[in-house]
Amino acid sequence: MPFLIQAFFTALATLLPSLVSKVLVGLGFGYVTYELGSFGIDYIFNLIVTNAATLPIEVIAVFNYAKLDQAIGFML
């Protein structure tokens, strides 16, 4: 029985560095993806808002009738 426990901890000690590095790399990629996605969505939203301010009132009324604001909100 002590041999099995020793073998388990030996195997765990050899696998632990690769597991830790894979977890840290995965967390890093997840964080970068989240931050870039958040930045991209904020940039697109601000671009839409600034360009919508220059549209004629008739076009804004048609967009409002078509509920384009809700559609863009769902997509973002």
Backbone as JSON Lines, residues from 0, in Angstrom:
{"i":0,"aa":"M","n":[0.8,-1.2,0.0],"ca":[0.0,0.0,0.0],"c":[0.85,1.27,0.0]}
{"i":1,"aa":"P","n":[1.91,1.35,0.84],"ca":[2.74,2.56,0.8],"c":[3.4,2.75,-0.56]}
{"i":2,"aa":"F","n":[3.66,1.63,-1.27],"ca":[4.27,1.75,-2.6],"c":[3.31,2.44,-3.57]}
{"i":3,"aa":"L","n":[2.03,2.13,-3.49],"ca":[1.04,2.77,-4.37],"c":[0.94,4.26,-4.1]}
{"i":4,"aa":"I","n":[0.95,4.63,-2.84],"ca":[0.88,6.05,-2.48],"c":[2.13,6.77,-2.97]}
{"i":5,"aa":"Q","n":[3.28,6.16,-2.8],"ca":[4.52,6.76,-3.25],"c":[4.54,6.88,-4.78]}
{"i":6,"aa":"A","n":[4.06,5.87,-5.47],"ca":[4.0,5.92,-6.93],"c":[3.03,7.0,-7.4]}
{"i":7,"aa":"F","n":[1.92,7.15,-6.71],"ca":[0.95,8.2,-7.07],"c":[1.56,9.59,-6.93]}
{"i":8,"aa":"F","n":[2.22,9.85,-5.81],"ca":[2.81,11.17,-5.6],"c":[3.99,11.42,-6.55]}
{"i":9,"aa":"T","n":[4.71,10.38,-6.9],"ca":[5.8,10.53,-7.85],"c":[5.24,10.9,-9.23]}
{"i":10,"aa":"A","n":[4.2,10.23,-9.66],"ca":[3.57,10.55,-10.94],"c":[2.97,11.95,-10.91]}
{"i":11,"aa":"L","n":[2.38,12.31,-9.79],"ca":[1.8,13.64,-9.66],"c":[2.88,14.71,-9.71]}
{"i":12,"aa":"A","n":[4.01,14.45,-9.09],"ca":[5.11,15.42,-9.09],"c":[5.68,15.62,-10.48]}
{"i":13,"aa":"T","n":[5.69,14.58,-11.29],"ca":[6.21,14.73,-12.66],"c":[5.21,15.43,-13.57]}
{"i":14,"aa":"L","n":[3.92,15.27,-13.32],"ca":[2.9,15.89,-14.16],"c":[2.53,17.31,-13.73]}
{"i":15,"aa":"L","n":[2.81,17.66,-12.49],"ca":[2.36,18.94,-11.95],"c":[2.91,20.15,-12.69]}
{"i":16,"aa":"P","n":[4.19,20.23,-13.05],"ca":[4.66,21.43,-13.76],"c":[3.97,21.65,-15.1]}
{"i":17,"aa":"S","n":[3.73,20.59,-15.85],"ca":[3.06,20.77,-17.14],"c":[1.6,21.16,-16.95]}
{"i":18,"aa":"L","n":[0.94,20.62,-15.93],"ca":[-0.45,20.99,-15.67],"c":[-0.57,22.45,-15.24]}
{"i":19,"aa":"V","n":[0.33,22.89,-14.38],"ca":[0.31,24.28,-13.92],"c":[0.56,25.22,-15.1]}
{"i":20,"aa":"S","n":[1.52,24.89,-15.94],"ca":[1.81,25.76,-17.07],"c":[0.63,25.8,-18.04]}
{"i":21,"aa":"K","n":[-0.04,24.68,-18.27],"ca":[-1.19,24.67,-19.16],"c":[-2.34,25.49,-18.59]}
{"i":22,"aa":"V","n":[-2.55,25.41,-17.3],"ca":[-3.62,26.2,-16.67],"c":[-3.31,27.68,-16.76]}
{"i":23,"aa":"L","n":[-2.07,28.06,-16.49],"ca":[-1.71,29.48,-16.56],"c":[-1.79,30.01,-17.98]}
{"i":24,"aa":"V","n":[-1.37,29.23,-18.95],"ca":[-1.48,29.65,-20.35],"c":[-2.95,29.8,-20.75]}
{"i":25,"aa":"G","n":[-3.77,28.86,-20.32],"ca":[-5.21,28.94,-20.61],"c":[-5.85,30.17,-20.0]}
{"i":26,"aa":"L","n":[-5.49,30.49,-18.77],"ca":[-6.02,31.69,-18.13],"c":[-5.54,32.94,-18.85]}
{"i":27,"aa":"G","n":[-4.3,32.95,-19.29],"ca":[-3.77,34.11,-20.01],"c":[-4.49,34.33,-21.31]}
{"i":28,"aa":"F","n":[-4.71,33.28,-22.09],"ca":[-5.44,33.41,-23.35],"c":[-6.87,33.85,-23.1]}
{"i":29,"aa":"G","n":[-7.48,33.33,-22.06],"ca":[-8.85,33.73,-21.75],"c":[-8.93,35.2,-21.38]}
{"i":30,"aa":"Y","n":[-7.99,35.68,-20.61],"ca":[-7.98,37.09,-20.2],"c":[-7.77,38.0,-21.4]}
{"i":31,"aa":"V","n":[-6.83,37.65,-22.25],"ca":[-6.55,38.48,-23.44],"c":[-7.75,38.5,-24.37]}
{"i":32,"aa":"T","n":[-8.38,37.35,-24.57],"ca":[-9.55,37.28,-25.43],"c":[-10.69,38.12,-24.86]}
{"i":33,"aa":"Y","n":[-10.9,38.06,-23.55],"ca":[-11.96,38.83,-22.91],"c":[-11.69,40.33,-23.05]}
{"i":34,"aa":"E","n":[-10.47,40.75,-22.8],"ca":[-10.15,42.17,-22.87],"c":[-10.25,42.7,-24.29]}
{"i":35,"aa":"L","n":[-9.75,41.94,-25.27],"ca":[-9.84,42.39,-26.66],"c":[-11.29,42.41,-27.14]}
{"i":36,"aa":"G","n":[-12.08,41.44,-26.72],"ca":[-13.49,41.44,-27.08],"c":[-14.23,42.61,-26.49]}
{"i":37,"aa":"S","n":[-13.94,42.92,-25.23],"ca":[-14.56,44.06,-24.57],"c":[-14.15,45.36,-25.25]}
{"i":38,"aa":"F","n":[-12.87,45.49,-25.58],"ca":[-12.39,46.69,-26.27],"c":[-13.04,46.84,-27.63]}
{"i":39,"aa":"G","n":[-13.15,45.74,-28.37],"ca":[-13.75,45.77,-29.7],"c":[-15.21,46.16,-29.66]}
{"i":40,"aa":"I","n":[-15.96,45.61,-28.72],"ca":[-17.38,45.94,-28.61],"c":[-17.56,47.4,-28.22]}
{"i":41,"aa":"D","n":[-16.76,47.89,-27.28],"ca":[-16.85,49.3,-26.9],"c":[-16.51,50.21,-28.07]}
{"i":42,"aa":"Y","n":[-15.5,49.84,-28.84],"ca":[-15.11,50.65,-30.0],"c":[-16.22,50.69,-31.05]}
{"i":43,"aa":"I","n":[-16.82,49.53,-31.34],"ca":[-17.9,49.48,-32.33],"c":[-19.11,50.27,-31.84]}
{"i":44,"aa":"F","n":[-19.44,50.15,-30.55],"ca":[-20.59,50.88,-30.0],"c":[-20.37,52.38,-30.11]}
{"i":45,"aa":"N","n":[-19.18,52.86,-29.74],"ca":[-18.89,54.29,-29.83],"c":[-18.88,54.76,-31.28]}
{"i":46,"aa":"L","n":[-18.42,53.94,-32.19],"ca":[-18.43,54.28,-33.61],"c":[-19.87,54.42,-34.12]}
{"i":47,"aa":"I","n":[-20.74,53.52,-33.72],"ca":[-22.15,53.6,-34.13],"c":[-22.81,54.85,-33.56]}
{"i":48,"aa":"V","n":[-22.54,55.15,-32.31],"ca":[-23.15,56.31,-31.67],"c":[-22.7,57.6,-32.33]}
{"i":49,"aa":"T","n":[-21.42,57.73,-32.61],"ca":[-20.93,58.97,-33.22],"c":[-21.43,59.13,-34.65]}
{"i":50,"aa":"N","n":[-21.53,58.04,-35.4],"ca":[-22.02,58.14,-36.77],"c":[-23.53,58.31,-36.84]}
{"i":51,"aa":"A","n":[-24.26,57.8,-35.86],"ca":[-25.71,57.95,-35.85],"c":[-26.11,59.39,-35.57]}
{"i":52,"aa":"A","n":[-25.27,60.14,-34.92],"ca":[-25.59,61.55,-34.62],"c":[-25.59,62.4,-35.87]}
{"i":53,"aa":"T","n":[-24.93,61.98,-36.92],"ca":[-24.87,62.78,-38.15],"c":[-25.95,62.39,-39.16]}
{"i":54,"aa":"L","n":[-26.78,61.39,-38.85],"ca":[-27.81,60.95,-39.78],"c":[-29.0,61.91,-39.77]}
{"i":55,"aa":"P","n":[-29.69,62.03,-40.9],"ca":[-30.91,62.85,-40.93],"c":[-32.0,62.26,-40.05]}
{"i":56,"aa":"I","n":[-32.92,63.1,-39.62],"ca":[-33.97,62.66,-38.7],"c":[-34.89,61.63,-39.34]}
{"i":57,"aa":"E","n":[-35.06,61.68,-40.67],"ca":[-35.92,60.71,-41.34],"c":[-35.32,59.3,-41.27]}
{"i":58,"aa":"V","n":[-34.01,59.22,-41.45],"ca":[-33.33,57.92,-41.39],"c":[-33.4,57.37,-39.97]}
{"i":59,"aa":"I","n":[-33.23,58.22,-38.99],"ca":[-33.31,57.79,-37.59],"c":[-34.72,57.3,-37.28]}
{"i":60,"aa":"A","n":[-35.74,57.95,-37.85],"ca":[-37.12,57.5,-37.62],"c":[-37.35,56.12,-38.23]}
{"i":61,"aa":"V","n":[-36.81,55.87,-39.42],"ca":[-36.96,54.56,-40.04],"c":[-36.22,53.5,-39.21]}
{"i":62,"aa":"F","n":[-35.03,53.82,-38.74],"ca":[-34.29,52.89,-37.88],"c":[-35.04,52.6,-36.59]}
{"i":63,"aa":"N","n":[-35.67,53.63,-36.05],"ca":[-36.44,53.46,-34.82],"c":[-37.67,52.59,-35.09]}
{"i":64,"aa":"Y","n":[-38.32,52.79,-36.22],"ca":[-39.49,51.98,-36.59],"c":[-39.08,50.51,-36.8]}
{"i":65,"aa":"A","n":[-37.9,50.29,-37.37],"ca":[-37.41,48.94,-37.61],"c":[-36.77,48.32,-36.37]}
{"i":66,"aa":"K","n":[-36.72,49.09,-35.29],"ca":[-36.12,48.65,-34.02],"c":[-34.67,48.2,-34.23]}
{"i":67,"aa":"L","n":[-33.94,48.98,-35.0],"ca":[-32.54,48.68,-35.27],"c":[-31.68,48.81,-34.01]}
{"i":68,"aa":"D","n":[-32.07,49.72,-33.11],"ca":[-31.31,49.88,-31.87],"c":[-31.34,48.61,-31.02]}
{"i":69,"aa":"Q","n":[-32.5,47.96,-30.98],"ca":[-32.6,46.71,-30.21],"c":[-31.8,45.58,-30.89]}
{"i":70,"aa":"A","n":[-31.85,45.56,-32.22],"ca":[-31.1,44.52,-32.95],"c":[-29.6,44.67,-32.73]}
{"i":71,"aa":"I","n":[-29.11,45.9,-32.76],"ca":[-27.68,46.14,-32.53],"c":[-27.32,45.8,-31.08]}
{"i":72,"aa":"G","n":[-28.22,46.12,-30.16],"ca":[-27.98,45.77,-28.77],"c":[-27.91,44.27,-28.55]}
{"i":73,"aa":"F","n":[-28.75,43.52,-29.25],"ca":[-28.7,42.05,-29.15],"c":[-27.4,41.5,-29.72]}
{"i":74,"aa":"M","n":[-26.95,42.08,-30.81],"ca":[-25.73,41.58,-31.44],"c":[-24.5,41.91,-30.6]}
{"i":75,"aa":"L","n":[-24.5,43.07,-29.98],"ca":[-23.33,43.45,-29.19],"c":[-23.43,42.85,-27.8]}
